[in-house]
CSV table of C-alpha atoms in Angstrom, one decimal:
chain,number,residue,atom,x,y,z
A,13,MET,CA,160.2,71.4,53.3
A,14,ILE,CA,157.6,72.0,56.0
A,15,ASN,CA,158.2,75.2,58.0
A,16,PRO,CA,157.7,74.3,61.7
A,17,ASP,CA,156.4,77.8,62.3
A,18,PHE,CA,153.3,77.1,60.2
A,19,PRO,CA,151.8,73.7,61.3
A,20,LEU,CA,148.4,72.6,60.1
A,21,TRP,CA,146.5,73.5,63.3
A,22,LEU,CA,147.8,77.1,63.0
A,23,ARG,CA,146.8,77.4,59.4
A,24,ALA,CA,143.4,76.0,60.0
A,25,SER,CA,142.8,78.3,63.0
A,26,HIS,CA,143.9,81.2,60.8
A,27,LEU,CA,141.3,80.3,58.1
A,28,ILE,CA,138.5,79.8,60.7
A,29,ASN,CA,139.4,83.2,62.2
A,30,PHE,CA,139.2,84.9,58.8
A,31,ILE,CA,135.6,83.5,58.3
A,32,LEU,CA,134.5,84.4,61.8
A,33,ILE,CA,136.0,87.9,61.9
A,34,GLY,CA,134.0,88.7,58.7
A,35,MET,CA,130.8,87.5,60.4
A,36,LEU,CA,131.6,89.5,63.5
A,37,LEU,CA,132.2,92.7,61.7
A,38,ARG,CA,129.2,92.4,59.4
A,39,SER,CA,126.8,91.5,62.2
A,40,GLY,CA,128.3,94.3,64.3
A,41,TRP,CA,127.7,96.8,61.6
A,42,GLU,CA,124.1,95.6,61.5
A,43,ILE,CA,123.8,96.3,65.2
A,44,LEU,CA,125.4,99.7,64.9
A,45,SER,CA,123.0,100.6,62.0
A,46,SER,CA,120.1,100.2,64.4
A,47,MET,CA,121.4,103.1,66.5
A,48,PRO,CA,124.0,104.9,64.4
A,49,ARG,CA,125.1,107.2,67.2
A,50,LEU,CA,127.8,106.8,69.9
A,51,TRP,CA,128.0,108.5,73.3
A,52,TRP,CA,130.3,108.7,76.3
A,53,ARG,CA,127.5,109.6,78.6
A,54,ASN,CA,124.7,107.2,79.7
A,55,ASP,CA,121.7,109.3,79.0
A,56,CYS,CA,122.2,109.6,75.3
A,57,LYS,CA,121.0,113.2,75.4
A,58,PRO,CA,120.3,114.6,71.9
A,59,GLY,CA,123.3,116.6,70.5
A,60,THR,CA,125.8,115.1,72.8
A,61,GLU,CA,126.9,112.1,70.7
A,62,TRP,CA,130.6,112.1,69.8
A,63,LEU,CA,130.1,110.2,66.6
A,64,ARG,CA,127.1,109.5,64.3
A,65,PHE,CA,126.5,107.8,61.0
A,66,THR,CA,123.3,109.6,60.2
A,67,ARG,CA,122.3,113.1,59.1
A,68,ARG,CA,119.1,113.0,61.1
A,69,LYS,CA,118.8,115.6,63.8
A,70,LEU,CA,117.3,114.5,67.1
A,71,PRO,CA,114.5,116.6,68.6
A,72,ARG,CA,115.2,117.9,72.1
A,73,GLU,CA,111.7,116.9,73.4
A,74,GLU,CA,111.4,113.5,74.9
A,75,GLY,CA,108.8,111.0,73.6
A,76,VAL,CA,108.2,112.5,70.1
A,77,TYR,CA,111.0,110.6,68.3
A,78,THR,CA,111.5,106.9,69.0
A,79,SER,CA,114.8,105.0,68.6
A,80,LEU,CA,113.3,102.8,65.9
A,81,MET,CA,112.9,106.0,63.8
A,82,ASP,CA,116.7,106.4,63.9
A,83,GLU,CA,117.4,103.0,62.5
A,84,LYS,CA,119.3,102.8,59.2
A,85,SER,CA,119.0,100.1,56.5
A,86,LEU,CA,122.2,98.3,55.5
A,87,SER,CA,122.6,96.4,52.2
A,88,PRO,CA,122.9,92.6,52.7
A,89,MET,CA,126.2,92.9,50.9
A,90,ILE,CA,127.5,94.8,54.0
A,91,GLY,CA,125.5,93.9,57.0
A,92,LEU,CA,124.6,90.5,58.4
A,93,PRO,CA,121.8,90.1,57.5
A,94,GLY,CA,121.0,93.8,56.5
A,95,ARG,CA,117.7,95.6,55.8
A,96,GLU,CA,117.0,96.7,59.4
A,97,ASN,CA,117.0,93.2,61.0
A,98,ILE,CA,118.6,94.0,64.4
A,99,GLY,CA,117.3,90.9,66.0
A,100,LEU,CA,118.9,88.5,63.5
A,101,GLY,CA,122.0,90.7,63.5
A,102,ARG,CA,122.4,90.3,67.2
A,103,HIS,CA,121.9,86.5,67.0
A,104,TRP,CA,124.6,86.2,64.3
A,105,HIS,CA,126.9,88.4,66.4
A,106,GLY,CA,126.3,86.1,69.3
A,107,ILE,CA,127.1,82.9,67.3
A,108,SER,CA,130.2,84.5,65.8
A,109,VAL,CA,131.5,85.7,69.2
A,110,MET,CA,131.1,82.2,70.7
A,111,LEU,CA,132.9,80.5,67.8
A,112,TRP,CA,135.6,83.2,67.6
A,113,VAL,CA,136.4,83.0,71.3
A,114,LEU,CA,136.5,79.2,71.1
A,115,ASN,CA,138.8,79.3,68.1
A,116,GLY,CA,141.0,81.9,69.8
A,117,LEU,CA,141.3,79.8,73.0
A,118,VAL,CA,142.4,76.8,71.0
A,119,TYR,CA,144.9,78.9,69.1
A,120,VAL,CA,146.4,80.5,72.3
A,121,VAL,CA,146.5,77.1,74.2
A,122,LEU,CA,148.3,75.4,71.3
A,123,LEU,CA,150.6,78.4,70.8
A,124,PHE,CA,152.0,78.0,74.3
A,125,ALA,CA,151.8,74.2,74.3
A,126,THR,CA,153.9,73.9,71.2
A,127,GLY,CA,156.3,76.7,72.1
A,128,LEU,CA,155.3,78.7,69.0
A,129,TRP,CA,154.5,81.7,71.3
A,130,ARG,CA,158.1,82.8,70.6
A,131,ARG,CA,157.1,83.6,67.0
A,132,ILE,CA,154.6,86.1,68.3
A,133,ILE,CA,155.7,87.5,71.7
A,134,PRO,CA,158.8,89.6,71.8
A,135,THR,CA,161.4,88.4,74.3
A,136,SER,CA,163.9,91.3,74.0
A,137,TRP,CA,163.5,95.1,74.4
A,138,SER,CA,165.5,95.4,71.2
A,139,VAL,CA,162.3,94.6,69.3
A,140,PHE,CA,161.1,98.2,69.7
A,141,GLY,CA,164.2,99.6,68.0
A,142,GLU,CA,164.0,97.0,65.2
A,143,ALA,CA,160.3,97.7,64.8
A,144,TRP,CA,160.9,101.4,64.4
A,145,GLU,CA,163.4,100.6,61.6
A,146,SER,CA,160.9,98.3,59.9
A,147,ILE,CA,158.2,101.0,60.2
A,148,ARG,CA,160.5,103.6,58.6
A,149,MET,CA,161.1,101.2,55.7
A,150,TYR,CA,157.4,100.6,55.2
A,151,LEU,CA,156.7,104.3,55.3
A,152,GLY,CA,159.3,104.7,52.6
A,153,PHE,CA,157.6,102.1,50.5
A,154,ARG,CA,160.5,99.7,51.1
A,155,ALA,CA,160.5,96.3,52.9
A,156,PRO,CA,162.9,94.7,55.4
A,157,ALA,CA,165.1,92.0,53.9
A,158,ILE,CA,163.8,88.4,54.2
A,159,GLU,CA,166.4,87.7,56.9
A,160,HIS,CA,164.4,90.0,59.2
A,161,PHE,CA,161.4,87.6,59.1
A,162,ASP,CA,161.7,84.8,61.6
A,163,PRO,CA,158.8,84.3,60.7
A,164,TYR,CA,157.8,88.0,61.1
A,165,ASP,CA,159.8,91.2,61.3
A,166,ALA,CA,159.7,93.1,64.6
A,167,ALA,CA,156.9,95.5,63.7
A,168,GLN,CA,154.6,92.7,62.7
A,169,MET,CA,155.5,90.8,65.9
A,170,LEU,CA,154.5,93.8,68.0
A,171,ALA,CA,151.3,94.2,66.1
A,172,TYR,CA,150.3,90.6,66.4
A,173,THR,CA,151.0,90.6,70.1
A,174,ALA,CA,148.9,93.7,70.6
A,175,VAL,CA,145.9,92.2,68.6
A,176,ILE,CA,146.0,88.8,70.2
A,177,PHE,CA,146.7,89.7,73.8
A,178,VAL,CA,145.3,93.2,74.1
A,179,LEU,CA,142.7,94.2,71.5
A,180,ALA,CA,140.9,90.9,71.3
A,181,PRO,CA,140.5,90.5,75.1
A,182,LEU,CA,139.4,94.1,75.3
A,183,LEU,CA,136.8,93.5,72.6
A,184,ILE,CA,135.4,90.6,74.7
A,185,LEU,CA,135.4,92.5,77.9
A,186,THR,CA,133.7,95.6,76.5
A,187,GLY,CA,131.2,93.4,74.7
A,188,VAL,CA,130.3,91.6,77.9
A,189,ALA,CA,129.8,94.9,79.7
A,190,MET,CA,126.8,95.7,77.4
A,191,ALA,CA,124.8,92.7,78.5
A,192,PRO,CA,121.9,93.7,80.8
A,193,ALA,CA,122.4,90.5,82.9
A,194,VAL,CA,126.0,91.6,83.6
A,195,ARG,CA,125.0,95.2,84.2
A,196,SER,CA,122.2,94.4,86.6
A,197,ARG,CA,124.4,91.8,88.5
A,198,PHE,CA,127.7,93.6,88.5
A,199,PRO,CA,127.0,97.3,87.9
A,200,TRP,CA,130.5,98.3,89.1
A,201,TYR,CA,132.0,96.4,86.2
A,202,VAL,CA,129.9,98.3,83.7
A,203,LYS,CA,130.8,101.6,85.4
A,204,LEU,CA,134.4,100.6,85.2
A,205,TRP,CA,134.2,101.1,81.4
A,206,GLY,CA,132.5,104.4,81.6
A,207,GLY,CA,129.0,102.9,81.8
A,208,HIS,CA,127.0,101.3,79.0
A,209,GLN,CA,127.8,104.0,76.5
A,210,GLY,CA,131.5,104.0,77.4
A,211,ALA,CA,131.7,100.3,76.8
A,212,ARG,CA,129.8,100.6,73.6
A,213,SER,CA,132.1,103.4,72.3
A,214,LEU,CA,135.3,101.6,73.3
A,215,HIS,CA,133.9,98.5,71.6
A,216,PHE,CA,133.5,100.5,68.4
A,217,ILE,CA,137.0,102.0,68.6
A,218,LEU,CA,138.5,98.5,69.2
A,219,MET,CA,136.6,97.3,66.1
A,220,VAL,CA,138.1,100.1,64.0
A,221,LEU,CA,141.6,99.2,65.3
A,222,ILE,CA,141.0,95.5,64.5
A,223,SER,CA,139.8,96.4,61.0
A,224,ALA,CA,142.9,98.6,60.5
A,225,PHE,CA,145.1,95.7,61.5
A,226,ILE,CA,143.3,93.4,59.1
A,227,VAL,CA,143.9,95.8,56.2
A,228,MET,CA,147.6,96.2,57.2
A,229,HIS,CA,148.0,92.5,57.7
A,230,VAL,CA,146.5,91.5,54.4
A,231,GLY,CA,148.5,94.3,52.6
A,232,LEU,CA,151.8,93.1,54.0
A,233,VAL,CA,151.1,89.5,53.1
A,234,PHE,CA,150.7,90.4,49.4
A,235,LEU,CA,153.2,93.3,49.2
A,236,VAL,CA,156.1,92.1,51.3
A,237,HIS,CA,157.8,88.8,50.2
A,238,ALA,CA,154.5,87.4,49.0
A,239,GLU,CA,156.2,84.3,47.5
A,240,HIS,CA,157.2,83.3,51.0
A,241,ASN,CA,154.1,84.4,52.9
A,242,VAL,CA,151.4,82.8,50.8
A,243,VAL,CA,153.2,79.5,50.6
A,244,HIS,CA,153.6,79.5,54.4
A,245,MET,CA,150.0,80.3,54.8
A,246,VAL,CA,148.6,77.7,52.4
A,247,PHE,CA,151.0,74.8,52.5
A,248,GLY,CA,153.1,75.5,55.6
A,249,THR,CA,156.3,74.9,53.5
A,250,THR,CA,159.3,76.9,52.4
A,251,ASP,CA,159.0,75.8,48.8
A,252,THR,CA,158.6,79.1,47.0
A,253,ALA,CA,158.3,77.2,43.7
A,254,ARG,CA,154.7,76.6,44.7
A,255,SER,CA,153.9,80.3,45.2
A,256,ALA,CA,151.7,80.5,42.1
A,257,GLN,CA,149.6,77.5,43.2
A,258,ALA,CA,149.4,78.9,46.7
A,259,PHE,CA,148.4,82.3,45.3
A,260,THR,CA,145.6,80.8,43.3
A,261,ILE,CA,144.2,78.8,46.2
A,262,THR,CA,144.3,81.9,48.4
A,263,ILE,CA,142.3,84.0,45.9
A,264,ALA,CA,139.8,81.2,45.4
A,265,THR,CA,139.4,80.8,49.2
A,266,VAL,CA,138.9,84.5,49.7
A,267,VAL,CA,136.2,84.6,47.0
A,268,ALA,CA,134.5,81.5,48.5
A,269,VAL,CA,134.5,83.1,52.0
A,270,VAL,CA,133.1,86.4,50.8
A,271,LEU,CA,130.3,84.5,48.9
A,272,PHE,CA,129.6,82.6,52.1
A,273,TRP,CA,129.3,85.8,54.1
A,274,ILE,CA,126.8,87.2,51.6
A,275,ALA,CA,124.9,83.9,51.4
A,276,LEU,CA,124.4,84.0,55.1
A,277,SER,CA,122.6,87.4,54.6
A,278,TYR,CA,120.3,86.2,51.9
A,279,TRP,CA,119.6,82.9,53.6
A,280,SER,CA,118.5,84.8,56.7
A,281,LEU,CA,116.3,87.2,54.7
A,282,ALA,CA,114.7,84.5,52.7
A,283,ASP,CA,112.9,83.1,55.7
A,284,ARG,CA,113.5,85.3,58.8
A,285,ALA,CA,111.5,83.1,61.1
A,286,ARG,CA,113.6,80.1,60.2
A,287,ALA,CA,116.8,82.1,60.6
A,288,GLN,CA,115.6,83.3,64.1
A,289,ARG,CA,114.9,79.7,65.2
A,290,PHE,CA,118.4,78.6,64.2
A,291,THR,CA,120.4,81.6,65.3
A,292,ALA,CA,118.6,82.3,68.5
A,293,GLY,CA,118.7,78.6,69.4
A,294,VAL,CA,122.5,78.4,68.9
A,295,SER,CA,123.3,81.7,70.6
A,296,GLU,CA,121.1,80.5,73.6
A,297,ILE,CA,123.9,78.1,74.4
A,298,GLY,CA,126.1,81.1,75.5
A,299,ARG,CA,123.3,82.7,77.5
A,300,ARG,CA,122.7,79.4,79.4
A,301,LEU,CA,126.4,78.9,80.1
A,302,PHE,CA,127.2,82.4,81.2
A,303,LEU,CA,124.2,84.7,81.8
A,304,ASN,CA,121.1,82.9,83.0
A,305,ARG,CA,122.4,82.3,86.5
A,306,MET,CA,123.0,86.0,87.0
A,307,ARG,CA,120.2,87.6,89.1
A,308,PRO,CA,119.9,91.4,89.3
A,309,ARG,CA,120.6,93.3,92.5
A,310,MET,CA,120.0,96.9,91.5
A,311,GLY,CA,118.0,97.4,94.7
A,312,ARG,CA,121.0,96.4,96.8
A,313,GLN,CA,123.8,98.2,94.9
A,314,ASN,CA,125.3,101.6,95.5
A,315,THR,CA,127.3,101.9,92.3
A,316,TYR,CA,124.5,103.9,90.6
A,317,THR,CA,122.8,106.4,92.8
A,318,ASP,CA,120.4,109.3,92.3
A,319,ASP,CA,123.4,111.4,91.3
A,320,ASP,CA,123.6,109.3,88.1
A,321,ILE,CA,120.0,109.9,87.0
A,322,SER,CA,119.9,110.8,83.4
A,323,GLU,CA,118.7,114.1,81.9
A,324,PHE,CA,117.2,112.4,78.9
A,325,HIS,CA,115.4,109.1,78.4
A,326,TRP,CA,114.8,107.7,74.9
A,327,THR,CA,111.8,105.6,74.3
A,328,ASN,CA,110.4,103.1,71.9
A,329,GLY,CA,106.7,103.0,70.9
A,330,LEU,CA,104.3,105.9,71.2
A,331,PRO,CA,101.4,106.1,73.7
A,332,PRO,CA,98.1,104.5,72.6
A,333,THR,CA,95.7,106.6,70.5
A,334,GLU,CA,91.9,106.9,70.8
A,335,ASP,CA,91.6,104.4,68.0
A,336,GLU,CA,94.0,101.9,69.6
A,337,SER,CA,92.8,102.0,73.1
A,338,PRO,CA,89.9,104.4,74.0
A,339,GLU,CA,89.8,103.1,77.6
A,340,TRP,CA,93.5,104.0,78.2
A,341,VAL,CA,92.9,107.4,76.5
A,342,ALA,CA,89.9,108.0,78.7
A,343,ALA,CA,91.9,107.1,81.9
A,344,ALA,CA,94.7,109.4,80.7
A,345,ARG,CA,92.3,112.4,80.7
A,346,ASP,CA,92.1,112.1,84.5
A,347,ASP,CA,95.1,113.5,86.3
A,348,ASP,CA,94.9,110.8,89.0
A,349,TRP,CA,94.3,107.9,86.5
A,350,SER,CA,91.2,106.9,88.5
A,351,GLY,CA,89.8,105.1,85.5
A,352,TYR,CA,92.9,103.0,85.0
A,353,THR,CA,92.8,99.3,85.8
A,354,VAL,CA,95.2,96.4,85.4
A,355,THR,CA,93.9,92.9,85.2
A,356,ILE,CA,95.7,90.1,87.2
A,357,GLY,CA,94.6,86.8,85.7
A,358,ASP,CA,95.2,83.1,85.4
A,359,ASP,CA,94.5,81.8,81.8
A,360,LEU,CA,94.6,78.2,83.1
A,361,SER,CA,91.5,78.6,85.3
A,362,GLY,CA,90.0,81.6,83.6
A,363,THR,CA,90.0,83.7,86.8
A,364,ALA,CA,90.9,87.4,86.9
A,365,LYS,CA,90.7,90.4,89.1
A,366,THR,CA,91.2,94.1,88.4
A,367,LEU,CA,93.3,96.5,90.4
A,368,THR,CA,93.3,100.3,90.3
A,369,LEU,CA,96.4,102.5,90.6
A,370,ASP,CA,95.3,103.1,94.3
A,371,ASP,CA,95.2,99.3,94.8
A,372,LEU,CA,98.8,99.1,93.5
A,373,ALA,CA,100.0,101.8,95.8
A,374,GLU,CA,98.7,99.9,98.8
A,375,LEU,CA,100.9,96.9,98.0
A,376,PRO,CA,104.5,96.7,99.3
A,377,ARG,CA,106.7,99.2,97.5
A,378,THR,CA,110.3,98.7,96.2
A,379,SER,CA,112.6,101.3,94.7
A,380,TYR,CA,116.0,101.3,93.1
A,381,VAL,CA,118.2,103.1,90.6
A,382,ALA,CA,118.8,101.2,87.4
A,383,VAL,CA,120.3,101.7,84.0
A,384,HIS,CA,117.9,100.9,81.3
A,385,THR,CA,119.5,99.4,78.2
A,386,CYS,CA,117.9,99.0,74.8
A,387,MET,CA,119.0,96.2,72.4
A,388,GLN,CA,119.6,99.0,69.9
A,389,GLY,CA,122.3,100.5,72.1
A,390,TRP,CA,120.9,103.5,74.0
A,391,SER,CA,120.7,103.7,77.7
A,392,ALA,CA,119.3,105.9,80.5
A,393,THR,CA,119.5,105.8,84.3
A,394,SER,CA,116.4,106.4,86.5
A,395,ARG,CA,115.0,105.6,89.9
A,396,TRP,CA,112.0,103.3,89.5
A,397,THR,CA,109.4,102.6,92.2
A,398,GLY,CA,106.6,100.1,92.2
A,399,VAL,CA,105.5,96.7,93.3
A,400,ARG,CA,107.3,93.4,92.8
A,401,LEU,CA,105.6,91.1,90.3
A,402,ARG,CA,105.7,88.2,92.7
A,403,ASP,CA,103.9,90.3,95.3
A,404,LEU,CA,101.3,91.3,92.7
A,405,LEU,CA,100.7,87.9,91.4
A,406,GLY,CA,100.6,85.8,94.5
A,407,PRO,CA,101.0,82.0,94.6
A,408,ARG,CA,101.7,80.3,91.2
A,409,PRO,CA,98.7,78.3,90.0
A,410,GLU,CA,99.3,74.6,89.2
A,411,GLY,CA,100.5,74.2,85.6
A,412,ALA,CA,101.6,77.8,85.1
A,413,ASN,CA,105.1,78.1,83.6
A,414,TYR,CA,105.2,81.7,82.4
A,415,VAL,CA,103.7,85.1,83.0
A,416,LEU,CA,102.3,87.1,80.0
A,417,ILE,CA,102.1,90.9,80.2
A,418,ASP,CA,100.2,92.8,77.6
A,419,SER,CA,99.8,96.5,76.9
A,420,TYR,CA,97.1,99.0,76.1
A,421,GLY,CA,99.4,100.1,73.3
A,422,LEU,CA,100.2,98.4,69.9
A,423,ALA,CA,103.4,97.2,68.4
A,424,GLN,CA,105.1,99.8,66.1
A,425,LYS,CA,105.0,97.3,63.3
A,426,MET,CA,104.4,93.6,62.8
A,427,TYR,CA,106.3,90.8,61.1
A,428,ASP,CA,105.2,90.4,57.5
A,429,ASN,CA,103.5,93.9,57.7
A,430,ARG,CA,100.1,92.6,59.0
A,431,PRO,CA,98.0,95.0,61.0
A,432,ARG,CA,99.6,96.0,64.3
A,433,GLU,CA,98.7,94.0,67.4
A,434,PRO,CA,98.7,94.8,71.1
A,435,PHE,CA,102.3,94.7,72.5
A,436,TYR,CA,103.0,91.8,74.9
A,437,ALA,CA,106.0,90.1,76.5
A,438,VAL,CA,106.4,86.7,78.3
A,439,LEU,CA,108.7,86.1,81.3
A,440,ASP,CA,109.9,82.8,82.6
A,441,LEU,CA,109.4,82.0,86.3
A,442,GLU,CA,112.9,82.7,87.3
A,443,THR,CA,112.7,86.2,85.9
A,444,VAL,CA,109.2,86.8,87.4
A,445,TYR,CA,110.6,86.1,90.9
A,446,GLU,CA,113.7,88.3,90.6
A,447,ASP,CA,113.8,91.1,93.1
A,448,ASP,CA,114.1,93.7,90.4
A,449,THR,CA,111.1,92.6,88.3
A,450,ILE,CA,108.4,95.1,89.2
A,451,LEU,CA,105.4,96.9,87.9
A,452,ALA,CA,106.6,100.5,88.2
A,453,TYR,CA,104.3,103.5,88.7
A,454,GLU,CA,106.9,106.1,89.7
A,455,ARG,CA,110.1,107.3,88.0
A,456,ASN,CA,112.5,109.6,89.8
A,457,GLY,CA,109.9,110.2,92.6
A,458,ASN,CA,107.1,111.3,90.2
A,459,PRO,CA,104.4,109.4,88.3
A,460,VAL,CA,105.7,107.6,85.3
A,461,GLU,CA,105.5,109.9,82.3
A,462,THR,CA,103.0,109.2,79.5
A,463,HIS,CA,105.6,108.4,76.8
A,464,LEU,CA,107.5,106.1,79.2
A,465,GLY,CA,104.5,103.9,80.0
A,466,ALA,CA,102.1,105.7,82.3
A,467,PRO,CA,100.5,105.0,84.6
A,468,ALA,CA,102.2,101.6,85.1
A,469,ARG,CA,104.9,99.8,83.2
A,470,LEU,CA,107.1,96.7,83.6
A,471,ARG,CA,110.7,96.8,84.8
A,472,VAL,CA,112.8,93.7,84.2
A,473,GLU,CA,116.3,94.8,85.0
A,474,SER,CA,118.1,91.6,83.9
A,475,ASN,CA,116.7,92.0,80.4
A,476,HIS,CA,116.9,94.5,77.6
A,477,GLY,CA,114.1,97.0,77.2
A,478,TYR,CA,111.9,95.1,74.8
A,479,LYS,CA,110.8,92.9,77.8
A,480,HIS,CA,109.7,96.1,79.7
A,481,VAL,CA,106.0,96.4,78.6
A,482,LYS,CA,104.7,100.0,78.8
A,483,TRP,CA,101.0,101.0,79.5
A,484,VAL,CA,100.3,97.6,81.1
A,485,ARG,CA,96.8,96.3,80.6
A,486,SER,CA,97.1,92.8,82.1
A,487,ILE,CA,99.4,90.3,83.8
A,488,ARG,CA,98.4,86.7,83.5
A,489,TRP,CA,99.7,83.3,84.4
A,490,ILE,CA,100.0,81.0,81.3
A,491,ALA,CA,101.1,77.5,80.6
A,492,ASP,CA,103.0,78.0,77.4
A,493,TYR,CA,103.8,81.1,75.3
A,494,ALA,CA,103.7,79.1,72.1
A,495,GLU,CA,99.9,79.5,72.2
A,496,TYR,CA,100.1,83.3,72.0
A,497,GLY,CA,100.9,85.6,69.1
A,498,ASP,CA,103.4,84.0,66.8
A,499,GLY,CA,104.5,81.7,69.6
A,500,ARG,CA,108.0,83.3,70.1
A,501,GLY,CA,107.3,84.8,73.5
A,502,GLY,CA,106.6,88.5,72.8
A,503,THR,CA,105.9,91.2,70.3
A,504,ARG,CA,109.6,92.0,69.7
A,505,GLU,CA,110.3,88.3,69.4
A,506,ASP,CA,107.5,87.9,66.9
A,507,SER,CA,108.0,91.1,65.0
A,508,ALA,CA,111.7,91.9,65.3
A,509,LEU,CA,112.8,88.3,65.8
A,510,GLN,CA,114.6,89.0,69.1
A,511,ALA,CA,115.4,86.2,71.4
A,512,PHE,CA,113.0,85.2,74.2
A,513,ASN,CA,115.9,85.5,76.5
A,514,GLY,CA,116.7,89.2,76.6
A,515,ARG,CA,119.8,89.0,78.9
A,516,ILE,CA,122.3,90.0,76.2
């Protein structure tokens, strides 16, 4: 006999959720392994993290230890995909989130449309007393009688309600708060969660609670009236005579799903460029739907002020050396950077002009306080001052669709371990014309520090840090970024397989 509490749509949603939650957790662990520390404060000052998964000690001096040095390597059996592939991990996380939210919405809508919400949501205060009695039984290694399950006992009902209507929404809300597009558009929202690090830490704690629930949920399925639970879950019937068959199907399904999770890792690692094309392409759907229309307004907000400026600022990449860029090193020897030049060019016509730091200072200035976020997870708040890119570049040449910015410095490492190449990033036109896309030459009222990109660096507040080129050499109009580097739109896209769109 079919149990009306377990219709086909509910069982299918349950199975899909099982697959997706595993992808979410494993890709989330991959992201966490790229910055295995958690803070409650925005500046990520060494020694102030409240939790870390590494024994490495952070030096107190800024600029001598980059965040990439802190990255841990996960086994592909654990992380998705594992082996220090934060770019692919983020793409898989994005795909998993989109599908998980979609599956959850379908589940909740059908739950209310069919009236089955009564199986989950308590309708009487007596549920708390009954739940306490159930918990006491579980703690005493006993189980409530089958009569208490309709279809769940009171303790399970409260737990399911909390997970579906509290923990899951909070996971989504804290996850959204970590997107730079959201942070730069709605800074008050991010501060509501305690800033970027508060949202990140809460997201981690919620992940732990969800994981604990999964362990409890699976344990109760197999330890408490399993002959009823498994049959309900697989066939949706009350026929306990089919429990052995249902148990076999359940075990086979779990094994198949685990193999699928691991296969995703090895498929990704077998050809990382192919995996980047697929995963970044699919996750771009979410960015186009929800993030691309958000334009930053850090210059017009008062949520973050000079009082929020961080004591410590992490960095990625080290300043150019004599071998890498003798002209930058020569300019760095002068306190006033009089030998420094930045080239403003147009690759379509071949024209170019060079500007000095004094020339930049004569252009219209803009200044704002912004929270810098790295895709690895660290953040820092500073006041940045410089010239808007649109003022620097002037009118767009016919046929120009992007702007390429390259650095005097080199990438930290290259895809497939070939010799390191000059760091570059490409911006689309919408990003170039944003108010908060600037070439910055001051930080907190002083010249930009050497390790943070002196004398001039890019600031793109709607994007993560890998789009903010340091030690800028040139800024050029181009027709198509596919003709440069590996054709993915930047060094971090080429070498770390990030997305061209760095808004999340």
